[in-house]
Amino acid sequence: MIFDWATVVPGLLSTDIPGLDTPQSSCPGDFVDLKSLNASISTGFSIIRVCHQWRALALPILYRCVIVDSGKAGQSLSRTLLASKDGSETPLHTPLGARVRHLVLSLSVASELMTAGSGLVPWEFQHLAEIAACLPSLTILSVTINLSSYVACTPYYGAAFSRALSATCGGSLRKLHLAGASEVLFAPGTHRDLLNAFPRLRIAIGDGAGGCPAAWPALPELGFITVTTALGACHDYAHSGAALPALRCALFRACSPYHPLESWIHFLELHGPRLEVVYLDLRTSMHKVCVCVGVMKAYCPNLKQLKVFVKEVEEGTLVNGLPCGGAKLSVSADLPVPDQGRDDLVSESNHAKAATDNV
């Protein structure tokens, strides 16, 4: 127990549906806190160096979540997992890869020029397939990829990784979090096949790399999904309201200031009546809060809880003054509003209340 407490990162291994039973204080679309994770891993390595007994007790805990943030880290993890896998499996020896529950990939692409058209894969991505093939019990995959400003055309390095992931982790994966330029590993054209390989998926968080979520294949256990404004118009006709029977919660994210809300409405027309808990992430949006709340009010008749994440608004003013049927409405702000702006917010809240009543 002491080793658990020493290395704990809240929510790191959770596959619970965000907010279905208890309110979620942070935005469920936010990526893993890499600073806290690295601190936890550092603490874990310090613990296993104390003595052989502590190493035996703490090593399984240390490998519950692993991170690849460089080519060197990927190579090292691959060697460790393969060496452990090649050892004889006995009741007293479980391969380290079988203990991994959460794989975090935080990588960068500096330039695609060295690999464009060559079929070559940069060092940072070379060992990912080997790693995935060692993870039969993986339940959570979190991926964020940063593209340098020098990258003119997004490359694709995920063919071998996707195959290994589908073959090894298809029956165990419960949560998929794709952020940044995740299409480097999960090209839009391959996303549907990838989802088909994860029939037990419960939570899907992303920034639109998977295309229109209303056109996703049948995922009978999916209870949480992300819908972004970056999707734009949908030209896929393979829509089925029965594809996501367990869906109850969703995050609607405005990815840039002026993207229209048509992708939200397109999804809500099909699945809105199922939703009981909705998160609105408006931290990078110029859309009026009252309009976004009004959309949820209009398309989600069974909504019980609506939480809005904004960048600069004081709790209890603008958002909390809006009516939302029988749903509980709450707000979370990144930055508080200065004292001199409070009167303006109260006035705007009154105007917003009148506007949403007419939606």
mmCIF file of C-alpha atoms in Angstrom:
data_model
loop_
_atom_site.group_PDB
_atom_site.id
_atom_site.type_symbol
_atom_site.label_atom_id
_atom_site.label_comp_id
_atom_site.label_asym_id
_atom_site.label_seq_id
_atom_site.Cartn_x
_atom_site.Cartn_y
_atom_site.Cartn_z
ATOM 1 C CA MET A 1 0.000 0.000 0.000
ATOM 2 C CA ILE A 2 2.833 2.421 0.828
ATOM 3 C CA PHE A 3 4.235 2.015 -2.686
ATOM 4 C CA ASP A 4 0.833 2.846 -4.176
ATOM 5 C CA TRP A 5 0.558 6.049 -2.171
ATOM 6 C CA ALA A 6 4.129 7.090 -2.976
ATOM 7 C CA THR A 7 3.566 6.897 -6.733
ATOM 8 C CA VAL A 8 -0.129 7.726 -7.105
ATOM 9 C CA VAL A 9 -1.331 9.995 -9.946
ATOM 10 C CA PRO A 10 -5.105 10.574 -9.633
ATOM 11 C CA GLY A 11 -7.132 9.015 -12.446
ATOM 12 C CA LEU A 12 -4.102 7.553 -14.207
ATOM 13 C CA LEU A 13 -5.497 4.012 -14.313
ATOM 14 C CA SER A 14 -9.212 4.803 -14.231
ATOM 15 C CA THR A 15 -11.564 3.634 -16.959
ATOM 16 C CA ASP A 16 -14.677 4.948 -15.200
ATOM 17 C CA ILE A 17 -17.035 7.032 -17.333
ATOM 18 C CA PRO A 18 -16.241 10.699 -16.450
ATOM 19 C CA GLY A 19 -19.007 12.264 -14.386
ATOM 20 C CA LEU A 20 -21.647 9.552 -14.681
ATOM 21 C CA ASP A 21 -21.680 8.907 -10.936
ATOM 22 C CA THR A 22 -19.567 11.751 -9.526
ATOM 23 C CA PRO A 23 -18.852 15.261 -10.888
ATOM 24 C CA GLN A 24 -15.592 15.689 -12.794
ATOM 25 C CA SER A 25 -13.630 18.715 -11.561
ATOM 26 C CA SER A 26 -11.132 18.833 -14.446
ATOM 27 C CA CYS A 27 -11.987 18.697 -18.125
ATOM 28 C CA PRO A 28 -12.013 15.018 -19.172
ATOM 29 C CA GLY A 29 -10.482 16.016 -22.506
ATOM 30 C CA ASP A 30 -7.269 17.265 -20.898
ATOM 31 C CA PHE A 31 -4.233 15.082 -21.518
ATOM 32 C CA VAL A 32 -2.336 13.175 -18.858
ATOM 33 C CA ASP A 33 -0.408 15.439 -16.483
ATOM 34 C CA LEU A 34 3.042 14.509 -17.784
ATOM 35 C CA LYS A 35 4.854 16.403 -15.038
ATOM 36 C CA SER A 36 3.068 14.421 -12.314
ATOM 37 C CA LEU A 37 3.544 11.172 -14.222
ATOM 38 C CA ASN A 38 7.293 11.678 -14.627
ATOM 39 C CA ALA A 39 7.581 12.585 -10.937
ATOM 40 C CA SER A 40 5.722 9.379 -10.045
ATOM 41 C CA ILE A 41 8.004 7.275 -12.246
ATOM 42 C CA SER A 42 11.088 8.935 -10.754
ATOM 43 C CA THR A 43 9.822 8.129 -7.252
ATOM 44 C CA GLY A 44 9.179 4.537 -8.304
ATOM 45 C CA PHE A 45 12.724 4.094 -9.597
ATOM 46 C CA SER A 46 14.079 5.498 -6.325
ATOM 47 C CA ILE A 47 12.018 2.970 -4.366
ATOM 48 C CA ILE A 48 13.179 -0.086 -6.318
ATOM 49 C CA ARG A 49 16.816 0.873 -5.697
ATOM 50 C CA VAL A 50 16.460 0.640 -1.904
ATOM 51 C CA CYS A 51 16.792 -3.146 -1.620
ATOM 52 C CA HIS A 52 15.845 -6.402 -3.352
ATOM 53 C CA GLN A 53 12.677 -6.796 -1.273
ATOM 54 C CA TRP A 54 11.407 -3.330 -2.138
ATOM 55 C CA ARG A 55 12.306 -3.909 -5.773
ATOM 56 C CA ALA A 56 10.229 -7.096 -5.878
ATOM 57 C CA LEU A 57 7.249 -5.294 -4.308
ATOM 58 C CA ALA A 58 7.448 -2.025 -6.225
ATOM 59 C CA LEU A 59 8.425 -3.177 -9.730
ATOM 60 C CA PRO A 60 4.920 -4.405 -10.689
ATOM 61 C CA ILE A 61 3.484 -1.057 -9.540
ATOM 62 C CA LEU A 62 6.111 0.912 -11.461
ATOM 63 C CA TYR A 63 5.181 -0.809 -14.733
ATOM 64 C CA ARG A 64 1.430 -0.272 -14.469
ATOM 65 C CA CYS A 65 1.914 2.940 -16.462
ATOM 66 C CA VAL A 66 4.813 3.507 -18.852
ATOM 67 C CA ILE A 67 5.695 6.515 -20.999
ATOM 68 C CA VAL A 68 7.583 6.862 -24.270
ATOM 69 C CA ASP A 69 8.669 10.456 -24.852
ATOM 70 C CA SER A 70 11.783 9.957 -26.991
ATOM 71 C CA GLY A 71 13.531 7.460 -29.225
ATOM 72 C CA LYS A 72 15.857 6.529 -26.380
ATOM 73 C CA ALA A 73 12.942 5.861 -24.022
ATOM 74 C CA GLY A 74 11.220 3.729 -26.665
ATOM 75 C CA GLN A 75 14.331 1.668 -27.334
ATOM 76 C CA SER A 76 14.980 1.134 -23.617
ATOM 77 C CA LEU A 77 11.384 0.119 -22.857
ATOM 78 C CA SER A 78 11.275 -2.215 -25.851
ATOM 79 C CA ARG A 79 14.457 -4.003 -24.761
ATOM 80 C CA THR A 80 13.221 -4.347 -21.179
ATOM 81 C CA LEU A 81 9.806 -5.718 -22.169
ATOM 82 C CA LEU A 82 11.226 -8.139 -24.744
ATOM 83 C CA ALA A 83 13.819 -9.454 -22.285
ATOM 84 C CA SER A 84 11.135 -9.976 -19.656
ATOM 85 C CA LYS A 85 8.825 -11.635 -22.204
ATOM 86 C CA ASP A 86 11.558 -14.032 -23.342
ATOM 87 C CA GLY A 87 12.089 -15.222 -19.766
ATOM 88 C CA SER A 88 10.181 -18.305 -18.637
ATOM 89 C CA GLU A 89 6.679 -17.439 -17.412
ATOM 90 C CA THR A 90 5.916 -19.087 -14.072
ATOM 91 C CA PRO A 91 3.502 -18.308 -11.216
ATOM 92 C CA LEU A 92 6.367 -16.358 -9.670
ATOM 93 C CA HIS A 93 7.359 -14.548 -12.852
ATOM 94 C CA THR A 94 4.929 -12.479 -14.886
ATOM 95 C CA PRO A 95 6.412 -10.621 -17.872
ATOM 96 C CA LEU A 96 6.580 -6.893 -17.190
ATOM 97 C CA GLY A 97 4.545 -6.159 -20.312
ATOM 98 C CA ALA A 98 1.606 -8.097 -18.884
ATOM 99 C CA ARG A 99 1.568 -5.682 -15.933
ATOM 100 C CA VAL A 100 1.249 -2.541 -18.078
ATOM 101 C CA ARG A 101 -2.246 -1.027 -17.946
ATOM 102 C CA HIS A 102 -1.572 2.441 -19.384
ATOM 103 C CA LEU A 103 0.779 3.365 -22.238
ATOM 104 C CA VAL A 104 1.498 7.075 -22.718
ATOM 105 C CA LEU A 105 3.119 8.261 -25.947
ATOM 106 C CA SER A 106 4.303 11.878 -25.966
ATOM 107 C CA LEU A 107 6.377 12.363 -29.108
ATOM 108 C CA SER A 108 7.397 15.022 -31.611
ATOM 109 C CA VAL A 109 8.013 15.187 -35.347
ATOM 110 C CA ALA A 110 10.731 17.724 -36.159
ATOM 111 C CA SER A 111 10.642 17.229 -39.943
ATOM 112 C CA GLU A 112 9.154 14.758 -42.398
ATOM 113 C CA LEU A 113 11.728 15.454 -45.129
ATOM 114 C CA MET A 114 14.101 12.631 -44.138
ATOM 115 C CA THR A 115 11.347 10.011 -44.367
ATOM 116 C CA ALA A 116 8.986 11.376 -47.040
ATOM 117 C CA GLY A 117 8.347 8.711 -49.674
ATOM 118 C CA SER A 118 11.078 6.434 -48.306
ATOM 119 C CA GLY A 119 9.038 4.193 -46.032
ATOM 120 C CA LEU A 120 11.515 4.938 -43.244
ATOM 121 C CA VAL A 121 10.321 5.613 -39.702
ATOM 122 C CA PRO A 122 12.097 8.074 -37.358
ATOM 123 C CA TRP A 123 13.845 6.657 -34.301
ATOM 124 C CA GLU A 124 11.154 8.062 -31.998
ATOM 125 C CA PHE A 125 8.547 5.774 -33.623
ATOM 126 C CA GLN A 126 10.662 2.713 -34.511
ATOM 127 C CA HIS A 127 10.060 0.643 -31.366
ATOM 128 C CA LEU A 128 6.361 1.303 -30.780
ATOM 129 C CA ALA A 129 5.165 -1.869 -32.530
ATOM 130 C CA GLU A 130 7.554 -4.012 -30.466
ATOM 131 C CA ILE A 131 6.264 -2.364 -27.294
ATOM 132 C CA ALA A 132 2.594 -2.832 -28.202
ATOM 133 C CA ALA A 133 3.194 -6.525 -28.952
ATOM 134 C CA CYS A 134 4.293 -6.985 -25.331
ATOM 135 C CA LEU A 135 1.163 -5.459 -23.728
ATOM 136 C CA PRO A 136 -1.639 -8.081 -23.601
ATOM 137 C CA SER A 137 -3.386 -6.372 -20.661
ATOM 138 C CA LEU A 138 -3.274 -2.759 -21.875
ATOM 139 C CA THR A 139 -6.477 -0.929 -20.905
ATOM 140 C CA ILE A 140 -5.575 2.732 -21.599
ATOM 141 C CA LEU A 141 -3.664 4.277 -24.501
ATOM 142 C CA SER A 142 -2.883 8.006 -24.413
ATOM 143 C CA VAL A 143 -1.172 9.585 -27.421
ATOM 144 C CA THR A 144 -0.088 13.164 -28.031
ATOM 145 C CA ILE A 145 2.182 14.130 -30.925
ATOM 146 C CA ASN A 146 3.605 17.570 -31.550
ATOM 147 C CA LEU A 147 4.376 18.654 -35.101
ATOM 148 C CA SER A 148 7.160 21.160 -35.637
ATOM 149 C CA SER A 149 6.381 24.252 -37.682
ATOM 150 C CA TYR A 150 8.846 22.850 -40.234
ATOM 151 C CA VAL A 151 6.513 19.926 -41.041
ATOM 152 C CA ALA A 152 4.700 20.803 -44.263
ATOM 153 C CA CYS A 153 2.760 17.551 -44.705
ATOM 154 C CA THR A 154 1.701 15.307 -41.812
ATOM 155 C CA PRO A 155 3.542 11.967 -42.148
ATOM 156 C CA TYR A 156 2.146 8.546 -41.205
ATOM 157 C CA TYR A 157 4.304 6.214 -39.120
ATOM 158 C CA GLY A 158 1.648 4.036 -37.510
ATOM 159 C CA ALA A 159 1.124 1.019 -39.790
ATOM 160 C CA ALA A 160 3.159 -1.507 -37.776
ATOM 161 C CA PHE A 161 2.085 -0.003 -34.451
ATOM 162 C CA SER A 162 -1.628 -0.199 -35.327
ATOM 163 C CA ARG A 163 -1.297 -3.835 -36.406
ATOM 164 C CA ALA A 164 0.482 -4.816 -33.191
ATOM 165 C CA LEU A 165 -1.979 -2.842 -31.080
ATOM 166 C CA SER A 166 -5.015 -4.475 -32.705
ATOM 167 C CA ALA A 167 -3.552 -7.974 -32.476
ATOM 168 C CA THR A 168 -2.333 -7.762 -28.880
ATOM 169 C CA CYS A 169 -4.600 -5.283 -27.081
ATOM 170 C CA GLY A 170 -7.864 -5.559 -29.013
ATOM 171 C CA GLY A 171 -9.703 -7.419 -26.271
ATOM 172 C CA SER A 172 -8.362 -5.392 -23.347
ATOM 173 C CA LEU A 173 -8.336 -1.718 -24.414
ATOM 174 C CA ARG A 174 -11.002 0.313 -22.607
ATOM 175 C CA LYS A 175 -9.878 3.920 -23.016
ATOM 176 C CA LEU A 176 -8.343 5.694 -26.019
ATOM 177 C CA HIS A 177 -7.109 9.288 -25.719
ATOM 178 C CA LEU A 178 -5.734 10.857 -28.898
ATOM 179 C CA ALA A 179 -4.432 14.431 -28.740
ATOM 180 C CA GLY A 180 -2.306 16.712 -30.864
ATOM 181 C CA ALA A 181 -1.341 15.378 -34.293
ATOM 182 C CA SER A 182 -2.328 11.803 -33.464
ATOM 183 C CA GLU A 183 -2.931 11.100 -37.169
ATOM 184 C CA VAL A 184 0.838 10.514 -37.374
ATOM 185 C CA LEU A 185 0.047 7.125 -35.787
ATOM 186 C CA PHE A 186 -3.658 6.815 -36.589
ATOM 187 C CA ALA A 187 -4.394 7.961 -40.125
ATOM 188 C CA PRO A 188 -8.058 8.932 -40.706
ATOM 189 C CA GLY A 189 -8.423 6.201 -43.328
ATOM 190 C CA THR A 190 -7.425 3.504 -40.815
ATOM 191 C CA HIS A 191 -9.390 4.771 -37.826
ATOM 192 C CA ARG A 192 -12.571 2.776 -38.475
ATOM 193 C CA ASP A 193 -10.654 -0.525 -38.726
ATOM 194 C CA LEU A 194 -8.813 0.356 -35.536
ATOM 195 C CA LEU A 195 -12.060 1.004 -33.652
ATOM 196 C CA ASN A 196 -13.458 -2.292 -34.918
ATOM 197 C CA ALA A 197 -10.499 -3.994 -33.234
ATOM 198 C CA PHE A 198 -11.500 -2.584 -29.814
ATOM 199 C CA PRO A 199 -15.003 -3.950 -29.109
ATOM 200 C CA ARG A 200 -14.693 -3.299 -25.344
ATOM 201 C CA LEU A 201 -13.782 0.384 -25.681
ATOM 202 C CA ARG A 202 -15.573 2.485 -23.038
ATOM 203 C CA ILE A 203 -14.017 5.944 -23.423
ATOM 204 C CA ALA A 204 -12.858 7.693 -26.613
ATOM 205 C CA ILE A 205 -11.264 11.133 -26.264
ATOM 206 C CA GLY A 206 -9.749 13.009 -29.180
ATOM 207 C CA ASP A 207 -9.575 16.085 -31.380
ATOM 208 C CA GLY A 208 -11.347 14.786 -34.457
ATOM 209 C CA ALA A 209 -8.697 12.494 -35.944
ATOM 210 C CA GLY A 210 -11.206 9.654 -36.136
ATOM 211 C CA GLY A 211 -13.639 11.501 -38.360
ATOM 212 C CA CYS A 212 -17.334 11.955 -37.660
ATOM 213 C CA PRO A 213 -18.174 9.986 -34.473
ATOM 214 C CA ALA A 214 -21.774 9.619 -35.662
ATOM 215 C CA ALA A 215 -20.384 7.330 -38.384
ATOM 216 C CA TRP A 216 -18.264 5.146 -36.086
ATOM 217 C CA PRO A 217 -18.748 1.366 -36.114
ATOM 218 C CA ALA A 218 -20.776 -0.408 -33.434
ATOM 219 C CA LEU A 219 -19.109 -0.069 -30.026
ATOM 220 C CA PRO A 220 -21.534 -1.668 -27.558
ATOM 221 C CA GLU A 221 -19.700 -0.570 -24.393
ATOM 222 C CA LEU A 222 -18.731 2.987 -25.383
ATOM 223 C CA GLY A 223 -20.087 5.314 -22.697
ATOM 224 C CA PHE A 224 -18.066 8.504 -23.320
ATOM 225 C CA ILE A 225 -17.106 10.235 -26.557
ATOM 226 C CA THR A 226 -15.588 13.523 -27.751
ATOM 227 C CA VAL A 227 -17.174 15.648 -30.488
ATOM 228 C CA THR A 228 -15.194 18.610 -31.823
ATOM 229 C CA THR A 229 -15.973 21.569 -34.034
ATOM 230 C CA ALA A 230 -12.900 20.724 -36.141
ATOM 231 C CA LEU A 231 -14.799 17.921 -37.873
ATOM 232 C CA GLY A 232 -16.756 20.220 -40.188
ATOM 233 C CA ALA A 233 -19.403 18.790 -42.511
ATOM 234 C CA CYS A 234 -19.867 15.008 -42.577
ATOM 235 C CA HIS A 235 -20.152 13.236 -45.936
ATOM 236 C CA ASP A 236 -20.450 9.717 -44.510
ATOM 237 C CA TYR A 237 -23.865 8.089 -44.820
ATOM 238 C CA ALA A 238 -23.134 5.092 -42.564
ATOM 239 C CA HIS A 239 -24.924 6.475 -39.508
ATOM 240 C CA SER A 240 -26.789 4.369 -36.982
ATOM 241 C CA GLY A 241 -28.402 5.465 -33.742
ATOM 242 C CA ALA A 242 -27.987 1.900 -32.470
ATOM 243 C CA ALA A 243 -24.187 1.839 -32.902
ATOM 244 C CA LEU A 244 -23.498 3.295 -29.434
ATOM 245 C CA PRO A 245 -26.192 1.849 -27.133
ATOM 246 C CA ALA A 246 -24.257 2.527 -23.894
ATOM 247 C CA LEU A 247 -23.458 6.179 -24.654
ATOM 248 C CA ARG A 248 -24.464 8.457 -21.763
ATOM 249 C CA CYS A 249 -21.701 11.081 -21.516
ATOM 250 C CA ALA A 250 -19.929 13.312 -24.026
ATOM 251 C CA LEU A 251 -17.413 16.128 -24.273
ATOM 252 C CA PHE A 252 -18.121 18.809 -26.879
ATOM 253 C CA ARG A 253 -14.990 20.784 -27.668
ATOM 254 C CA ALA A 254 -14.591 23.999 -29.634
ATOM 255 C CA CYS A 255 -11.138 23.524 -31.160
ATOM 256 C CA SER A 256 -10.617 27.031 -32.518
ATOM 257 C CA PRO A 257 -12.288 30.431 -32.086
ATOM 258 C CA TYR A 258 -14.576 30.459 -35.110
ATOM 259 C CA HIS A 259 -15.378 26.856 -36.081
ATOM 260 C CA PRO A 260 -19.165 26.470 -36.553
ATOM 261 C CA LEU A 261 -21.194 24.129 -34.359
ATOM 262 C CA GLU A 262 -22.585 22.001 -37.199
ATOM 263 C CA SER A 263 -20.593 18.897 -36.216
ATOM 264 C CA TRP A 264 -22.058 19.112 -32.701
ATOM 265 C CA ILE A 265 -25.607 19.383 -34.012
ATOM 266 C CA HIS A 266 -25.022 16.603 -36.547
ATOM 267 C CA PHE A 267 -24.000 14.251 -33.727
ATOM 268 C CA LEU A 268 -26.726 15.421 -31.334
ATOM 269 C CA GLU A 269 -29.472 14.803 -33.872
ATOM 270 C CA LEU A 270 -28.550 11.120 -33.698
ATOM 271 C CA HIS A 271 -27.374 10.619 -30.114
ATOM 272 C CA GLY A 272 -28.555 13.674 -28.145
ATOM 273 C CA PRO A 273 -31.503 11.888 -26.457
ATOM 274 C CA ARG A 274 -29.091 9.333 -24.940
ATOM 275 C CA LEU A 275 -26.889 11.891 -23.204
ATOM 276 C CA GLU A 276 -27.205 12.420 -19.454
ATOM 277 C CA VAL A 277 -23.876 14.165 -18.734
ATOM 278 C CA VAL A 278 -22.294 16.731 -21.078
ATOM 279 C CA TYR A 279 -19.052 18.698 -20.815
ATOM 280 C CA LEU A 280 -18.557 21.830 -22.918
ATOM 281 C CA ASP A 281 -14.950 22.892 -23.476
ATOM 282 C CA LEU A 282 -15.098 26.507 -24.688
ATOM 283 C CA ARG A 283 -11.639 27.605 -23.536
ATOM 284 C CA THR A 284 -10.436 28.332 -27.085
ATOM 285 C CA SER A 285 -13.787 29.367 -28.518
ATOM 286 C CA MET A 286 -15.400 32.681 -29.425
ATOM 287 C CA HIS A 287 -18.883 31.146 -29.374
ATOM 288 C CA LYS A 288 -21.220 32.688 -26.831
ATOM 289 C CA VAL A 289 -21.768 30.439 -23.842
ATOM 290 C CA CYS A 290 -25.529 30.965 -24.015
ATOM 291 C CA VAL A 291 -25.645 29.672 -27.605
ATOM 292 C CA CYS A 292 -23.692 26.501 -26.775
ATOM 293 C CA VAL A 293 -25.772 25.821 -23.673
ATOM 294 C CA GLY A 294 -28.903 26.431 -25.735
ATOM 295 C CA VAL A 295 -27.843 23.782 -28.262
ATOM 296 C CA MET A 296 -27.483 21.196 -25.492
ATOM 297 C CA LYS A 297 -30.798 22.231 -24.003
ATOM 298 C CA ALA A 298 -32.519 21.784 -27.376
ATOM 299 C CA TYR A 299 -31.044 18.403 -28.353
ATOM 300 C CA CYS A 300 -30.539 16.605 -25.014
ATOM 301 C CA PRO A 301 -33.970 16.141 -23.389
ATOM 302 C CA ASN A 302 -32.620 13.685 -20.790
ATOM 303 C CA LEU A 303 -29.645 15.798 -19.707
ATOM 304 C CA LYS A 304 -28.962 15.665 -15.958
ATOM 305 C CA GLN A 305 -25.621 17.445 -15.678
ATOM 306 C CA LEU A 306 -23.899 20.066 -17.840
ATOM 307 C CA LYS A 307 -20.453 21.399 -16.990
ATOM 308 C CA VAL A 308 -18.897 24.267 -18.941
ATOM 309 C CA PHE A 309 -15.152 24.929 -19.093
ATOM 310 C CA VAL A 310 -14.199 28.480 -20.048
ATOM 311 C CA LYS A 311 -10.996 30.490 -19.969
ATOM 312 C CA GLU A 312 -11.908 33.652 -18.081
ATOM 313 C CA VAL A 313 -15.165 33.884 -16.184
ATOM 314 C CA GLU A 314 -15.887 33.995 -12.487
ATOM 315 C CA GLU A 315 -17.850 31.060 -11.157
ATOM 316 C CA GLY A 316 -21.448 31.918 -10.320
ATOM 317 C CA THR A 317 -21.881 34.765 -12.817
ATOM 318 C CA LEU A 318 -22.310 34.250 -16.541
ATOM 319 C CA VAL A 319 -22.818 30.474 -16.791
ATOM 320 C CA ASN A 320 -24.588 29.734 -13.546
ATOM 321 C CA GLY A 321 -27.304 32.216 -14.442
ATOM 322 C CA LEU A 322 -28.375 30.252 -17.517
ATOM 323 C CA PRO A 323 -31.420 27.963 -17.408
ATOM 324 C CA CYS A 324 -30.920 24.427 -18.710
ATOM 325 C CA GLY A 325 -34.186 22.620 -18.146
ATOM 326 C CA GLY A 326 -33.840 20.102 -15.323
ATOM 327 C CA ALA A 327 -30.077 19.677 -15.731
ATOM 328 C CA LYS A 328 -27.557 20.766 -13.125
ATOM 329 C CA LEU A 329 -25.369 23.476 -14.654
ATOM 330 C CA SER A 330 -21.867 24.324 -13.398
ATOM 331 C CA VAL A 331 -18.776 26.182 -14.610
ATOM 332 C CA SER A 332 -15.017 25.905 -14.295
ATOM 333 C CA ALA A 333 -12.687 28.739 -15.300
ATOM 334 C CA ASP A 334 -8.944 28.642 -15.928
ATOM 335 C CA LEU A 335 -8.494 32.274 -14.842
ATOM 336 C CA PRO A 336 -10.618 34.384 -12.472
ATOM 337 C CA VAL A 337 -12.033 37.665 -13.712
ATOM 338 C CA PRO A 338 -10.657 40.883 -12.148
ATOM 339 C CA ASP A 339 -12.931 42.656 -9.678
ATOM 340 C CA GLN A 340 -13.659 45.489 -12.095
ATOM 341 C CA GLY A 341 -15.117 43.034 -14.606
ATOM 342 C CA ARG A 342 -17.673 41.445 -12.310
ATOM 343 C CA ASP A 343 -20.458 43.982 -12.842
ATOM 344 C CA ASP A 344 -20.106 43.575 -16.616
ATOM 345 C CA LEU A 345 -20.364 39.800 -16.274
ATOM 346 C CA VAL A 346 -23.493 39.991 -14.162
ATOM 347 C CA SER A 347 -25.082 42.251 -16.766
ATOM 348 C CA GLU A 348 -24.019 39.906 -19.589
ATOM 349 C CA SER A 349 -25.395 36.959 -17.627
ATOM 350 C CA ASN A 350 -28.827 38.579 -17.549
ATOM 351 C CA HIS A 351 -28.729 39.100 -21.326
ATOM 352 C CA ALA A 352 -27.506 35.518 -21.848
ATOM 353 C CA LYS A 353 -30.346 34.136 -19.742
ATOM 354 C CA ALA A 354 -32.876 35.891 -21.936
ATOM 355 C CA ALA A 355 -31.133 34.656 -25.093
ATOM 356 C CA THR A 356 -31.031 30.994 -24.073
ATOM 357 C CA ASP A 357 -34.698 31.077 -23.080
ATOM 358 C CA ASN A 358 -35.453 31.753 -26.733
ATOM 359 C CA VAL A 359 -33.291 28.893 -28.116
#
